[in-house]
């Protein structure tokens, strides 16, 4: 069978028709696409300008595969593969989603699913962990941002699409999954075996590190994240006003754009938070803070690292550009593109990059990320026992002051294990000392 140029032209027109979006919503919110009947005259004119030589070549390749490939391949599979290739070659985040993949994506953004709890992407053609989600099999197994997944249940990932890899990693809670992991700086890969769970993580955690100093951890941006964060701030300041707050966005892969804007609005009482720019008029949007700001005056340190991506970078970038707080940690991931999820009439869908994020000062997050104001590499604080001066508190049987007992009881275990967090708390205390001297 040989396809004529006109037949291929018609097929391409129909495929391109679904790429005209009607609204801009960032992933993981599901957006709708304009129907093919509503295509503008300008778009039709662009379709008529399709290059004939490339269409003829496409038809020739299609025909030769049909005639000469070692196994018989049906037309539907070939056309589907062509659409997959057309999208996957655009950027690492655009993809064609078959019905199962589209359903799986909707489950992951709207409800519970069986998996291991990692955000993944393609970097230089390799399946890469963006970040593990808190309190999931992946985080408990020690998987880290930038780890390469070279195999899934012994199947090499070098020829897999991103959606194929995600589909393989999901499954029934309780089932076993083995990943081949190659960590940057290591020469030998290792197998990590995990047990899938129902992924249903809470996105907000909080605690008082010390009296007056709060810790707010956001692991991802969900629909209720801002509401939960507002409640956490109220609880931490119930007995006394906060003297400082650490906002922890490390290993936060992002999420819903509006949720990120609402989180920034908890600390900003005015000004731009983020804006987007794309080719279509409805992809050019801006979001600003409102005066309903419960923590506008609380001294703020924001922790980021290479696993902080997308919506997390929006919050960090807005706080940095507005000089509202100090950004501490290491460079963020640099995922500053907006993906729109567009359902198709056949029950399948597209995930298409339609715009880029920009910080209030006009900085593009894409492939740049957010650089911290203070670089602090994560580690564990170790006390050197040698050459340490002996103090009264070191003597056996010393009298214990009331302050010592209270401080030891109040000290968060999190501080003992997290050097970056300890440095953030120290910085908040220093800022308060400087502020008191100014008064």
CSV table of C-alpha atoms in Angstrom, one decimal:
chain,number,residue,atom,x,y,z
A,1,UNK,CA,0.0,0.0,0.0
A,2,UNK,CA,1.3,3.5,-0.9
A,3,UNK,CA,-0.1,6.6,0.7
A,4,UNK,CA,-0.7,9.5,-1.6
A,5,UNK,CA,0.5,13.0,-0.7
A,6,UNK,CA,-3.0,14.2,-0.3
A,7,UNK,CA,-3.9,11.4,2.1
A,8,UNK,CA,-0.8,12.1,4.2
A,9,UNK,CA,-1.6,15.9,4.1
A,10,UNK,CA,-5.1,15.2,5.4
A,11,UNK,CA,-3.7,13.0,8.2
A,12,UNK,CA,-1.2,15.6,9.2
A,13,UNK,CA,-3.9,18.3,9.2
A,14,UNK,CA,-6.0,16.2,11.5
A,15,UNK,CA,-3.1,15.6,13.9
A,16,UNK,CA,-2.1,19.2,14.0
A,17,UNK,CA,-5.6,20.3,14.6
A,18,UNK,CA,-5.5,19.1,18.2
A,19,UNK,CA,-2.6,21.2,19.0
A,20,UNK,CA,-4.6,24.5,19.1
A,21,UNK,CA,-5.4,24.9,22.9
A,22,UNK,CA,-8.2,26.9,24.3
A,23,UNK,CA,-6.8,27.5,27.8
A,24,UNK,CA,-3.5,27.4,29.6
A,25,UNK,CA,-3.2,25.3,32.6
A,26,UNK,CA,0.0,23.9,34.0
A,27,UNK,CA,0.6,20.2,34.6
A,28,UNK,CA,-0.7,18.3,36.4
A,29,UNK,CA,-4.1,20.0,35.9
A,30,UNK,CA,-5.9,18.5,32.9
A,31,UNK,CA,-6.7,21.1,30.3
A,32,UNK,CA,-9.1,20.9,27.3
A,33,UNK,CA,-8.2,21.3,23.7
A,34,UNK,CA,-10.2,23.2,21.0
A,35,UNK,CA,-12.1,21.0,18.6
A,36,UNK,CA,-10.8,20.6,15.1
A,37,UNK,CA,-13.8,22.3,13.7
A,38,UNK,CA,-12.9,25.5,15.6
A,39,UNK,CA,-9.5,26.0,14.0
A,40,UNK,CA,-8.8,29.6,13.0
A,41,UNK,CA,-8.4,30.5,9.3
A,42,UNK,CA,-4.8,31.4,10.0
A,43,UNK,CA,-4.2,27.9,11.3
A,44,UNK,CA,-5.8,26.4,8.2
A,45,UNK,CA,-3.6,28.6,6.0
A,46,UNK,CA,-0.5,27.3,7.9
A,47,UNK,CA,-1.6,23.7,7.2
A,48,UNK,CA,-1.8,24.4,3.5
A,49,UNK,CA,1.8,25.6,3.6
A,50,UNK,CA,3.0,22.2,4.8
A,51,UNK,CA,6.3,21.2,2.9
A,52,UNK,CA,5.4,18.8,0.1
A,53,UNK,CA,8.9,17.3,-0.1
A,54,UNK,CA,8.8,16.2,3.6
A,55,UNK,CA,5.3,14.9,3.2
A,56,UNK,CA,6.4,12.8,0.2
A,57,UNK,CA,9.3,11.5,2.1
A,58,UNK,CA,7.1,10.6,5.0
A,59,UNK,CA,4.8,8.7,2.7
A,60,UNK,CA,7.8,6.9,1.1
A,61,UNK,CA,9.2,5.9,4.5
A,62,UNK,CA,5.7,4.7,5.6
A,63,UNK,CA,5.4,2.6,2.5
A,64,UNK,CA,8.8,1.0,2.7
A,65,UNK,CA,8.3,0.1,6.3
A,66,UNK,CA,5.0,-1.5,5.4
A,67,UNK,CA,6.6,-3.4,2.5
A,68,UNK,CA,10.0,-4.4,3.8
A,69,UNK,CA,10.1,-4.5,7.6
A,70,UNK,CA,10.9,-7.9,9.0
A,71,UNK,CA,7.5,-8.1,10.7
A,72,UNK,CA,4.1,-7.0,9.6
A,73,UNK,CA,3.2,-3.6,11.3
A,74,UNK,CA,-0.3,-2.2,11.1
A,75,UNK,CA,-1.0,1.3,9.9
A,76,UNK,CA,-2.3,2.4,13.3
A,77,UNK,CA,0.9,1.4,15.1
A,78,UNK,CA,3.0,3.2,12.5
A,79,UNK,CA,1.0,6.4,12.7
A,80,UNK,CA,1.0,6.3,16.5
A,81,UNK,CA,4.8,5.9,16.6
A,82,UNK,CA,5.1,8.8,14.2
A,83,UNK,CA,3.1,11.0,16.5
A,84,UNK,CA,5.1,9.8,19.5
A,85,UNK,CA,8.3,10.7,17.7
A,86,UNK,CA,7.0,14.1,16.6
A,87,UNK,CA,6.3,15.1,20.2
A,88,UNK,CA,9.3,13.4,22.0
A,89,UNK,CA,11.7,15.2,19.7
A,90,UNK,CA,10.4,18.6,20.8
A,91,UNK,CA,11.6,18.5,24.4
A,92,UNK,CA,11.9,16.0,27.3
A,93,UNK,CA,8.4,16.9,28.7
A,94,UNK,CA,6.2,16.7,25.6
A,95,UNK,CA,4.6,13.4,24.8
A,96,UNK,CA,1.8,11.5,23.1
A,97,UNK,CA,-0.3,9.6,25.7
A,98,UNK,CA,-2.2,6.5,24.7
A,99,UNK,CA,-5.3,5.7,26.6
A,100,UNK,CA,-3.6,3.8,29.4
A,101,UNK,CA,-0.9,6.5,29.8
A,102,UNK,CA,-3.5,9.3,29.8
A,103,UNK,CA,-5.6,7.5,32.4
A,104,UNK,CA,-2.5,6.9,34.5
A,105,UNK,CA,-1.6,10.6,34.3
A,106,UNK,CA,-5.1,11.6,35.4
A,107,UNK,CA,-4.9,9.1,38.3
A,108,UNK,CA,-1.6,10.5,39.5
A,109,UNK,CA,-2.9,14.1,39.5
A,110,UNK,CA,-6.4,13.6,40.7
A,111,UNK,CA,-6.2,10.6,43.1
A,112,UNK,CA,-4.3,7.7,44.4
A,113,UNK,CA,-2.1,5.3,42.4
A,114,UNK,CA,0.3,2.4,43.0
A,115,UNK,CA,4.0,3.3,42.6
A,116,UNK,CA,7.3,4.1,44.3
A,117,UNK,CA,7.0,7.9,44.6
A,118,UNK,CA,9.5,9.5,42.2
A,119,UNK,CA,9.4,12.4,39.7
A,120,UNK,CA,11.3,11.5,36.6
A,121,UNK,CA,12.4,13.1,33.4
A,122,UNK,CA,14.6,12.7,30.4
A,123,UNK,CA,18.1,14.3,30.4
A,124,UNK,CA,20.4,13.8,27.4
A,125,UNK,CA,18.3,10.8,26.4
A,126,UNK,CA,18.6,9.1,29.9
A,127,UNK,CA,15.8,8.5,32.4
A,128,UNK,CA,16.7,10.7,35.3
A,129,UNK,CA,15.2,11.1,38.8
A,130,UNK,CA,14.2,14.7,39.4
A,131,UNK,CA,13.3,14.0,43.0
A,132,UNK,CA,11.9,11.3,45.3
A,133,UNK,CA,8.6,12.2,47.1
A,134,UNK,CA,8.8,12.3,50.9
A,135,UNK,CA,7.7,9.2,52.8
A,136,UNK,CA,7.5,6.9,49.8
A,137,UNK,CA,9.4,3.7,48.9
A,138,UNK,CA,11.8,5.8,46.7
A,139,UNK,CA,12.8,8.2,49.4
A,140,UNK,CA,13.2,5.5,52.0
A,141,UNK,CA,15.4,3.5,49.7
A,142,UNK,CA,17.8,6.5,49.4
A,143,UNK,CA,17.1,7.3,45.8
A,144,UNK,CA,18.4,10.8,45.0
A,145,UNK,CA,17.9,13.6,42.5
A,146,UNK,CA,20.1,13.1,39.4
A,147,UNK,CA,20.3,9.4,39.8
A,148,UNK,CA,20.0,7.6,36.4
A,149,UNK,CA,17.6,4.7,36.0
A,150,UNK,CA,19.3,2.4,33.5
A,151,UNK,CA,16.9,-0.5,33.8
A,152,UNK,CA,13.4,-1.3,35.1
A,153,UNK,CA,12.9,-5.0,36.1
A,154,UNK,CA,16.0,-5.8,33.9
A,155,UNK,CA,14.5,-4.0,30.9
A,156,UNK,CA,17.0,-1.3,29.6
A,157,UNK,CA,15.6,2.2,29.6
A,158,UNK,CA,17.8,3.6,26.9
A,159,UNK,CA,15.1,2.9,24.2
A,160,UNK,CA,12.1,3.7,26.4
A,161,UNK,CA,10.0,6.8,26.2
A,162,UNK,CA,9.3,8.7,29.4
A,163,UNK,CA,5.7,7.5,29.5
A,164,UNK,CA,6.7,3.9,28.9
A,165,UNK,CA,9.0,4.1,31.8
A,166,UNK,CA,6.4,5.7,34.1
A,167,UNK,CA,3.9,3.0,33.1
A,168,UNK,CA,6.4,0.2,34.0
A,169,UNK,CA,7.2,1.7,37.4
A,170,UNK,CA,3.5,2.0,38.4
A,171,UNK,CA,1.6,-1.1,39.5
A,172,UNK,CA,-0.4,-2.8,42.2
A,173,UNK,CA,0.5,-1.8,45.7
A,174,UNK,CA,2.5,-4.6,47.3
A,175,UNK,CA,4.1,-5.7,44.0
A,176,UNK,CA,7.9,-5.7,43.7
A,177,UNK,CA,10.0,-3.5,41.4
A,178,UNK,CA,13.7,-3.5,40.7
A,179,UNK,CA,15.5,-0.5,39.3
A,180,UNK,CA,19.1,-0.3,38.0
A,181,UNK,CA,20.5,2.9,39.4
A,182,UNK,CA,23.7,4.7,38.3
A,183,UNK,CA,24.6,7.6,40.6
A,184,UNK,CA,26.7,10.5,39.3
A,185,UNK,CA,30.3,10.0,40.3
A,186,UNK,CA,29.9,6.3,40.6
A,187,UNK,CA,31.2,3.9,37.9
A,188,UNK,CA,29.2,0.7,38.8
A,189,UNK,CA,25.4,0.6,38.7
A,190,UNK,CA,23.4,-1.1,41.4
A,191,UNK,CA,20.0,-2.7,41.7
A,192,UNK,CA,17.5,-1.3,44.1
A,193,UNK,CA,14.4,-3.4,44.9
A,194,UNK,CA,11.3,-1.6,46.1
A,195,UNK,CA,7.8,-2.5,47.0
A,196,UNK,CA,5.1,-0.4,45.4
A,197,UNK,CA,2.7,1.4,47.7
A,198,UNK,CA,-0.4,3.5,47.3
A,199,UNK,CA,1.0,7.0,46.7
A,200,UNK,CA,-1.0,9.4,48.7
A,201,UNK,CA,1.5,11.7,50.3
A,202,UNK,CA,0.6,14.8,52.4
A,203,UNK,CA,2.3,17.8,50.9
A,204,UNK,CA,2.8,19.9,54.1
A,205,UNK,CA,4.6,19.2,57.3
A,206,UNK,CA,5.5,21.6,60.1
A,207,UNK,CA,7.1,21.8,63.5
A,208,UNK,CA,8.8,24.3,65.8
A,209,UNK,CA,12.6,23.9,65.6
A,210,UNK,CA,13.0,26.1,68.7
A,211,UNK,CA,10.8,28.5,70.6
A,212,UNK,CA,9.7,31.1,68.0
A,213,UNK,CA,11.4,29.5,65.0
A,214,UNK,CA,9.2,27.4,62.7
A,215,UNK,CA,9.8,24.8,60.0
A,216,UNK,CA,7.4,24.5,57.0
A,217,UNK,CA,8.1,21.6,54.6
A,218,UNK,CA,6.3,21.5,51.3
A,219,UNK,CA,7.0,18.3,49.4
A,220,UNK,CA,4.9,19.1,46.3
A,221,UNK,CA,2.2,21.6,45.2
A,222,UNK,CA,-1.3,20.0,45.3
A,223,UNK,CA,-4.7,21.6,45.3
A,224,UNK,CA,-4.9,22.0,49.1
A,225,UNK,CA,-1.2,22.8,49.8
A,226,UNK,CA,-1.7,26.5,50.4
A,227,UNK,CA,-4.7,25.9,52.7
A,228,UNK,CA,-2.7,23.4,54.7
A,229,UNK,CA,0.4,25.7,54.8
A,230,UNK,CA,-1.8,28.6,56.1
A,231,UNK,CA,-3.2,26.3,58.9
A,232,UNK,CA,0.4,25.2,59.8
A,233,UNK,CA,1.5,28.8,60.1
A,234,UNK,CA,-1.5,29.5,62.4
A,235,UNK,CA,-0.7,26.5,64.6
A,236,UNK,CA,3.0,27.4,64.9
A,237,UNK,CA,2.3,31.0,65.9
A,238,UNK,CA,-0.6,30.2,68.3
A,239,UNK,CA,1.4,30.6,71.5
A,240,UNK,CA,3.8,33.2,70.4
A,241,UNK,CA,4.6,35.2,67.2
A,242,UNK,CA,7.2,33.5,64.9
A,243,UNK,CA,10.6,35.1,65.0
A,244,UNK,CA,11.7,33.3,61.9
A,245,UNK,CA,10.6,30.5,59.5
A,246,UNK,CA,12.5,28.0,57.3
A,247,UNK,CA,10.5,27.1,54.2
A,248,UNK,CA,11.9,23.8,52.9
A,249,UNK,CA,11.4,23.3,49.2
A,250,UNK,CA,14.2,20.7,48.7
A,251,UNK,CA,13.3,17.8,46.5
A,252,UNK,CA,10.0,19.4,45.6
A,253,UNK,CA,9.2,18.4,42.0
A,254,UNK,CA,6.5,21.1,41.6
A,255,UNK,CA,2.9,20.6,40.8
A,256,UNK,CA,0.0,23.0,40.3
A,257,UNK,CA,0.9,26.5,39.3
A,258,UNK,CA,-1.9,28.2,41.2
A,259,UNK,CA,-0.8,26.4,44.4
A,260,UNK,CA,2.7,27.8,44.0
A,261,UNK,CA,1.3,31.3,43.5
A,262,UNK,CA,-0.9,30.9,46.7
A,263,UNK,CA,2.2,29.7,48.7
A,264,UNK,CA,4.2,32.7,47.6
A,265,UNK,CA,1.2,34.9,48.5
A,266,UNK,CA,1.5,33.7,52.2
A,267,UNK,CA,4.8,35.7,52.4
A,268,UNK,CA,4.4,38.5,49.8
A,269,UNK,CA,1.7,41.2,50.2
A,270,UNK,CA,2.3,42.9,46.8
A,271,UNK,CA,4.0,42.6,43.4
A,272,UNK,CA,4.5,40.0,40.7
A,273,UNK,CA,5.0,36.3,41.6
A,274,UNK,CA,5.5,34.8,38.1
A,275,UNK,CA,4.5,35.3,34.5
A,276,UNK,CA,4.4,33.0,31.5
A,277,UNK,CA,5.2,33.6,27.8
A,278,UNK,CA,4.3,31.4,24.9
A,279,UNK,CA,3.4,31.7,21.2
A,280,UNK,CA,-0.3,31.9,21.8
A,281,UNK,CA,-2.0,34.9,23.4
A,282,UNK,CA,-3.6,32.8,26.1
A,283,UNK,CA,-0.2,31.5,27.2
A,284,UNK,CA,0.9,34.9,28.2
A,285,UNK,CA,-0.3,35.2,31.8
A,286,UNK,CA,0.9,36.8,35.0
A,287,UNK,CA,0.1,36.2,38.7
A,288,UNK,CA,0.5,38.7,41.5
A,289,UNK,CA,0.4,38.6,45.3
A,290,UNK,CA,-2.5,39.9,47.3
A,291,UNK,CA,-2.7,41.8,50.6
A,292,UNK,CA,-4.2,38.7,52.4
A,293,UNK,CA,-0.7,37.7,53.7
A,294,UNK,CA,-0.5,36.0,57.1
A,295,UNK,CA,3.4,35.9,57.3
A,296,UNK,CA,4.4,39.1,55.5
A,297,UNK,CA,6.8,40.2,58.2
A,298,UNK,CA,8.2,36.9,59.5
A,299,UNK,CA,12.0,36.6,58.7
A,300,UNK,CA,12.3,33.9,56.0
A,301,UNK,CA,14.9,31.4,54.8
A,302,UNK,CA,14.0,29.2,51.8
A,303,UNK,CA,15.9,25.9,51.3
A,304,UNK,CA,16.3,24.6,47.7
A,305,UNK,CA,18.5,22.0,46.0
A,306,UNK,CA,18.8,20.2,42.7
A,307,UNK,CA,15.5,18.4,43.3
A,308,UNK,CA,13.6,21.7,43.6
A,309,UNK,CA,11.8,22.1,40.3
A,310,UNK,CA,9.0,23.9,38.4
A,311,UNK,CA,6.5,25.3,40.9
A,312,UNK,CA,9.1,25.1,43.7
A,313,UNK,CA,11.4,27.3,41.6
A,314,UNK,CA,8.5,29.8,41.0
A,315,UNK,CA,8.2,30.3,44.8
A,316,UNK,CA,11.9,30.6,45.4
A,317,UNK,CA,12.3,33.0,42.4
A,318,UNK,CA,9.5,35.3,43.6
A,319,UNK,CA,10.8,35.5,47.1
A,320,UNK,CA,14.4,36.1,45.9
A,321,UNK,CA,13.4,38.8,43.3
A,322,UNK,CA,11.2,40.6,45.8
A,323,UNK,CA,14.0,40.5,48.4
A,324,UNK,CA,11.5,38.9,50.8
A,325,UNK,CA,13.8,36.2,52.2
A,326,UNK,CA,17.2,34.5,51.8
A,327,UNK,CA,17.5,31.5,49.5
A,328,UNK,CA,19.9,28.9,50.8
A,329,UNK,CA,21.2,25.6,49.6
A,330,UNK,CA,22.3,24.6,46.1
A,331,UNK,CA,21.2,25.4,42.6
A,332,UNK,CA,17.6,24.2,41.7
A,333,UNK,CA,16.7,21.9,38.8
A,334,UNK,CA,15.8,24.4,36.1
A,335,UNK,CA,12.5,23.1,34.9
A,336,UNK,CA,10.8,26.3,33.8
A,337,UNK,CA,8.4,25.1,31.1
A,338,UNK,CA,4.6,24.8,31.2
A,339,UNK,CA,3.0,21.6,30.1
A,340,UNK,CA,-0.7,21.5,29.0
A,341,UNK,CA,-2.5,18.2,29.1
A,342,UNK,CA,-4.9,18.0,26.1
A,343,UNK,CA,-7.4,15.1,25.8
A,344,UNK,CA,-8.1,13.9,22.3
A,345,UNK,CA,-11.4,12.6,20.9
A,346,UNK,CA,-10.2,9.0,20.8
A,347,UNK,CA,-9.6,8.9,24.6
A,348,UNK,CA,-5.9,9.5,24.4
A,349,UNK,CA,-4.1,12.7,24.9
A,350,UNK,CA,-1.1,15.0,24.5
A,351,UNK,CA,1.3,16.5,27.0
A,352,UNK,CA,2.6,19.6,25.2
A,353,UNK,CA,5.0,22.3,26.3
A,354,UNK,CA,3.2,25.6,25.6
A,355,UNK,CA,5.0,28.3,27.6
A,356,UNK,CA,8.0,29.2,29.8
A,357,UNK,CA,8.0,30.6,33.4
A,358,UNK,CA,9.7,33.9,34.3
A,359,UNK,CA,10.5,35.3,37.7
A,360,UNK,CA,9.3,38.9,38.6
A,361,UNK,CA,12.7,40.3,37.4
A,362,UNK,CA,12.3,38.6,34.0
A,363,UNK,CA,14.6,35.6,34.6
A,364,UNK,CA,13.8,32.4,32.8
A,365,UNK,CA,13.9,29.4,35.0
A,366,UNK,CA,14.2,27.0,32.1
A,367,UNK,CA,17.6,25.2,32.1
A,368,UNK,CA,18.9,28.0,34.4
A,369,UNK,CA,17.2,27.3,37.7
A,370,UNK,CA,17.4,29.4,40.9
A,371,UNK,CA,20.9,30.0,42.4
A,372,UNK,CA,20.8,30.4,46.2
A,373,UNK,CA,21.9,33.6,47.9
A,374,UNK,CA,23.9,31.4,50.3
A,375,UNK,CA,25.5,28.2,49.1
A,376,UNK,CA,25.2,25.4,51.7
A,377,UNK,CA,25.8,21.7,50.7
A,378,UNK,CA,23.7,19.2,52.5
A,379,UNK,CA,25.5,17.1,55.1
A,380,UNK,CA,25.3,15.9,58.6
A,381,UNK,CA,26.7,18.0,61.4
A,382,UNK,CA,29.4,16.0,63.2
A,383,UNK,CA,31.0,17.2,66.4
A,384,UNK,CA,34.8,16.6,66.5
A,385,UNK,CA,35.7,15.0,69.8
A,386,UNK,CA,39.4,15.6,69.6
A,387,UNK,CA,41.0,18.9,70.7
A,388,UNK,CA,37.7,20.1,72.1
A,389,UNK,CA,38.0,22.3,75.2
A,390,UNK,CA,36.5,20.9,78.4
A,391,UNK,CA,33.6,23.0,79.9
A,392,UNK,CA,31.6,22.8,83.0
A,393,UNK,CA,28.8,21.1,81.1
A,394,UNK,CA,31.2,18.2,80.2
A,395,UNK,CA,32.0,17.3,83.8
A,396,UNK,CA,30.2,14.2,85.2
A,397,UNK,CA,27.5,15.1,87.7
A,398,UNK,CA,27.5,18.8,86.9
A,399,UNK,CA,24.5,20.8,88.0
A,400,UNK,CA,22.0,21.2,85.1
A,401,UNK,CA,20.6,24.7,84.5
A,402,UNK,CA,17.0,25.1,83.7
A,403,UNK,CA,17.8,26.5,80.3
A,404,UNK,CA,20.0,23.5,79.4
A,405,UNK,CA,17.2,21.0,80.2
A,406,UNK,CA,14.6,23.0,78.3
A,407,UNK,CA,16.9,23.5,75.2
A,408,UNK,CA,17.9,19.8,75.0
A,409,UNK,CA,14.2,18.8,75.2
A,410,UNK,CA,13.1,21.3,72.5
A,411,UNK,CA,15.9,20.7,70.0
A,412,UNK,CA,14.4,19.1,67.0
A,413,UNK,CA,15.8,15.7,65.8
A,414,UNK,CA,15.6,17.2,62.4
A,415,UNK,CA,18.3,19.7,63.3
A,416,UNK,CA,20.7,17.0,64.4
A,417,UNK,CA,20.5,15.2,61.1
A,418,UNK,CA,20.3,18.2,58.7
A,419,UNK,CA,23.2,20.5,58.3
A,420,UNK,CA,21.5,22.8,55.8
A,421,UNK,CA,18.5,23.2,58.1
A,422,UNK,CA,20.8,24.0,61.1
A,423,UNK,CA,22.5,26.7,59.0
A,424,UNK,CA,19.1,28.2,58.0
A,425,UNK,CA,18.2,28.4,61.7
A,426,UNK,CA,21.5,30.1,62.5
A,427,UNK,CA,20.9,32.6,59.8
A,428,UNK,CA,17.5,33.5,61.0
A,429,UNK,CA,18.8,34.1,64.5
A,430,UNK,CA,21.6,36.3,63.1
A,431,UNK,CA,19.0,38.3,61.1
A,432,UNK,CA,17.0,38.9,64.3
A,433,UNK,CA,20.1,40.1,66.1
A,434,UNK,CA,20.9,42.6,63.4
A,435,UNK,CA,17.2,43.7,63.3
A,436,UNK,CA,17.2,44.3,67.1
A,437,UNK,CA,20.3,46.4,66.9
A,438,UNK,CA,18.6,48.6,64.3
A,439,UNK,CA,15.7,49.4,66.6
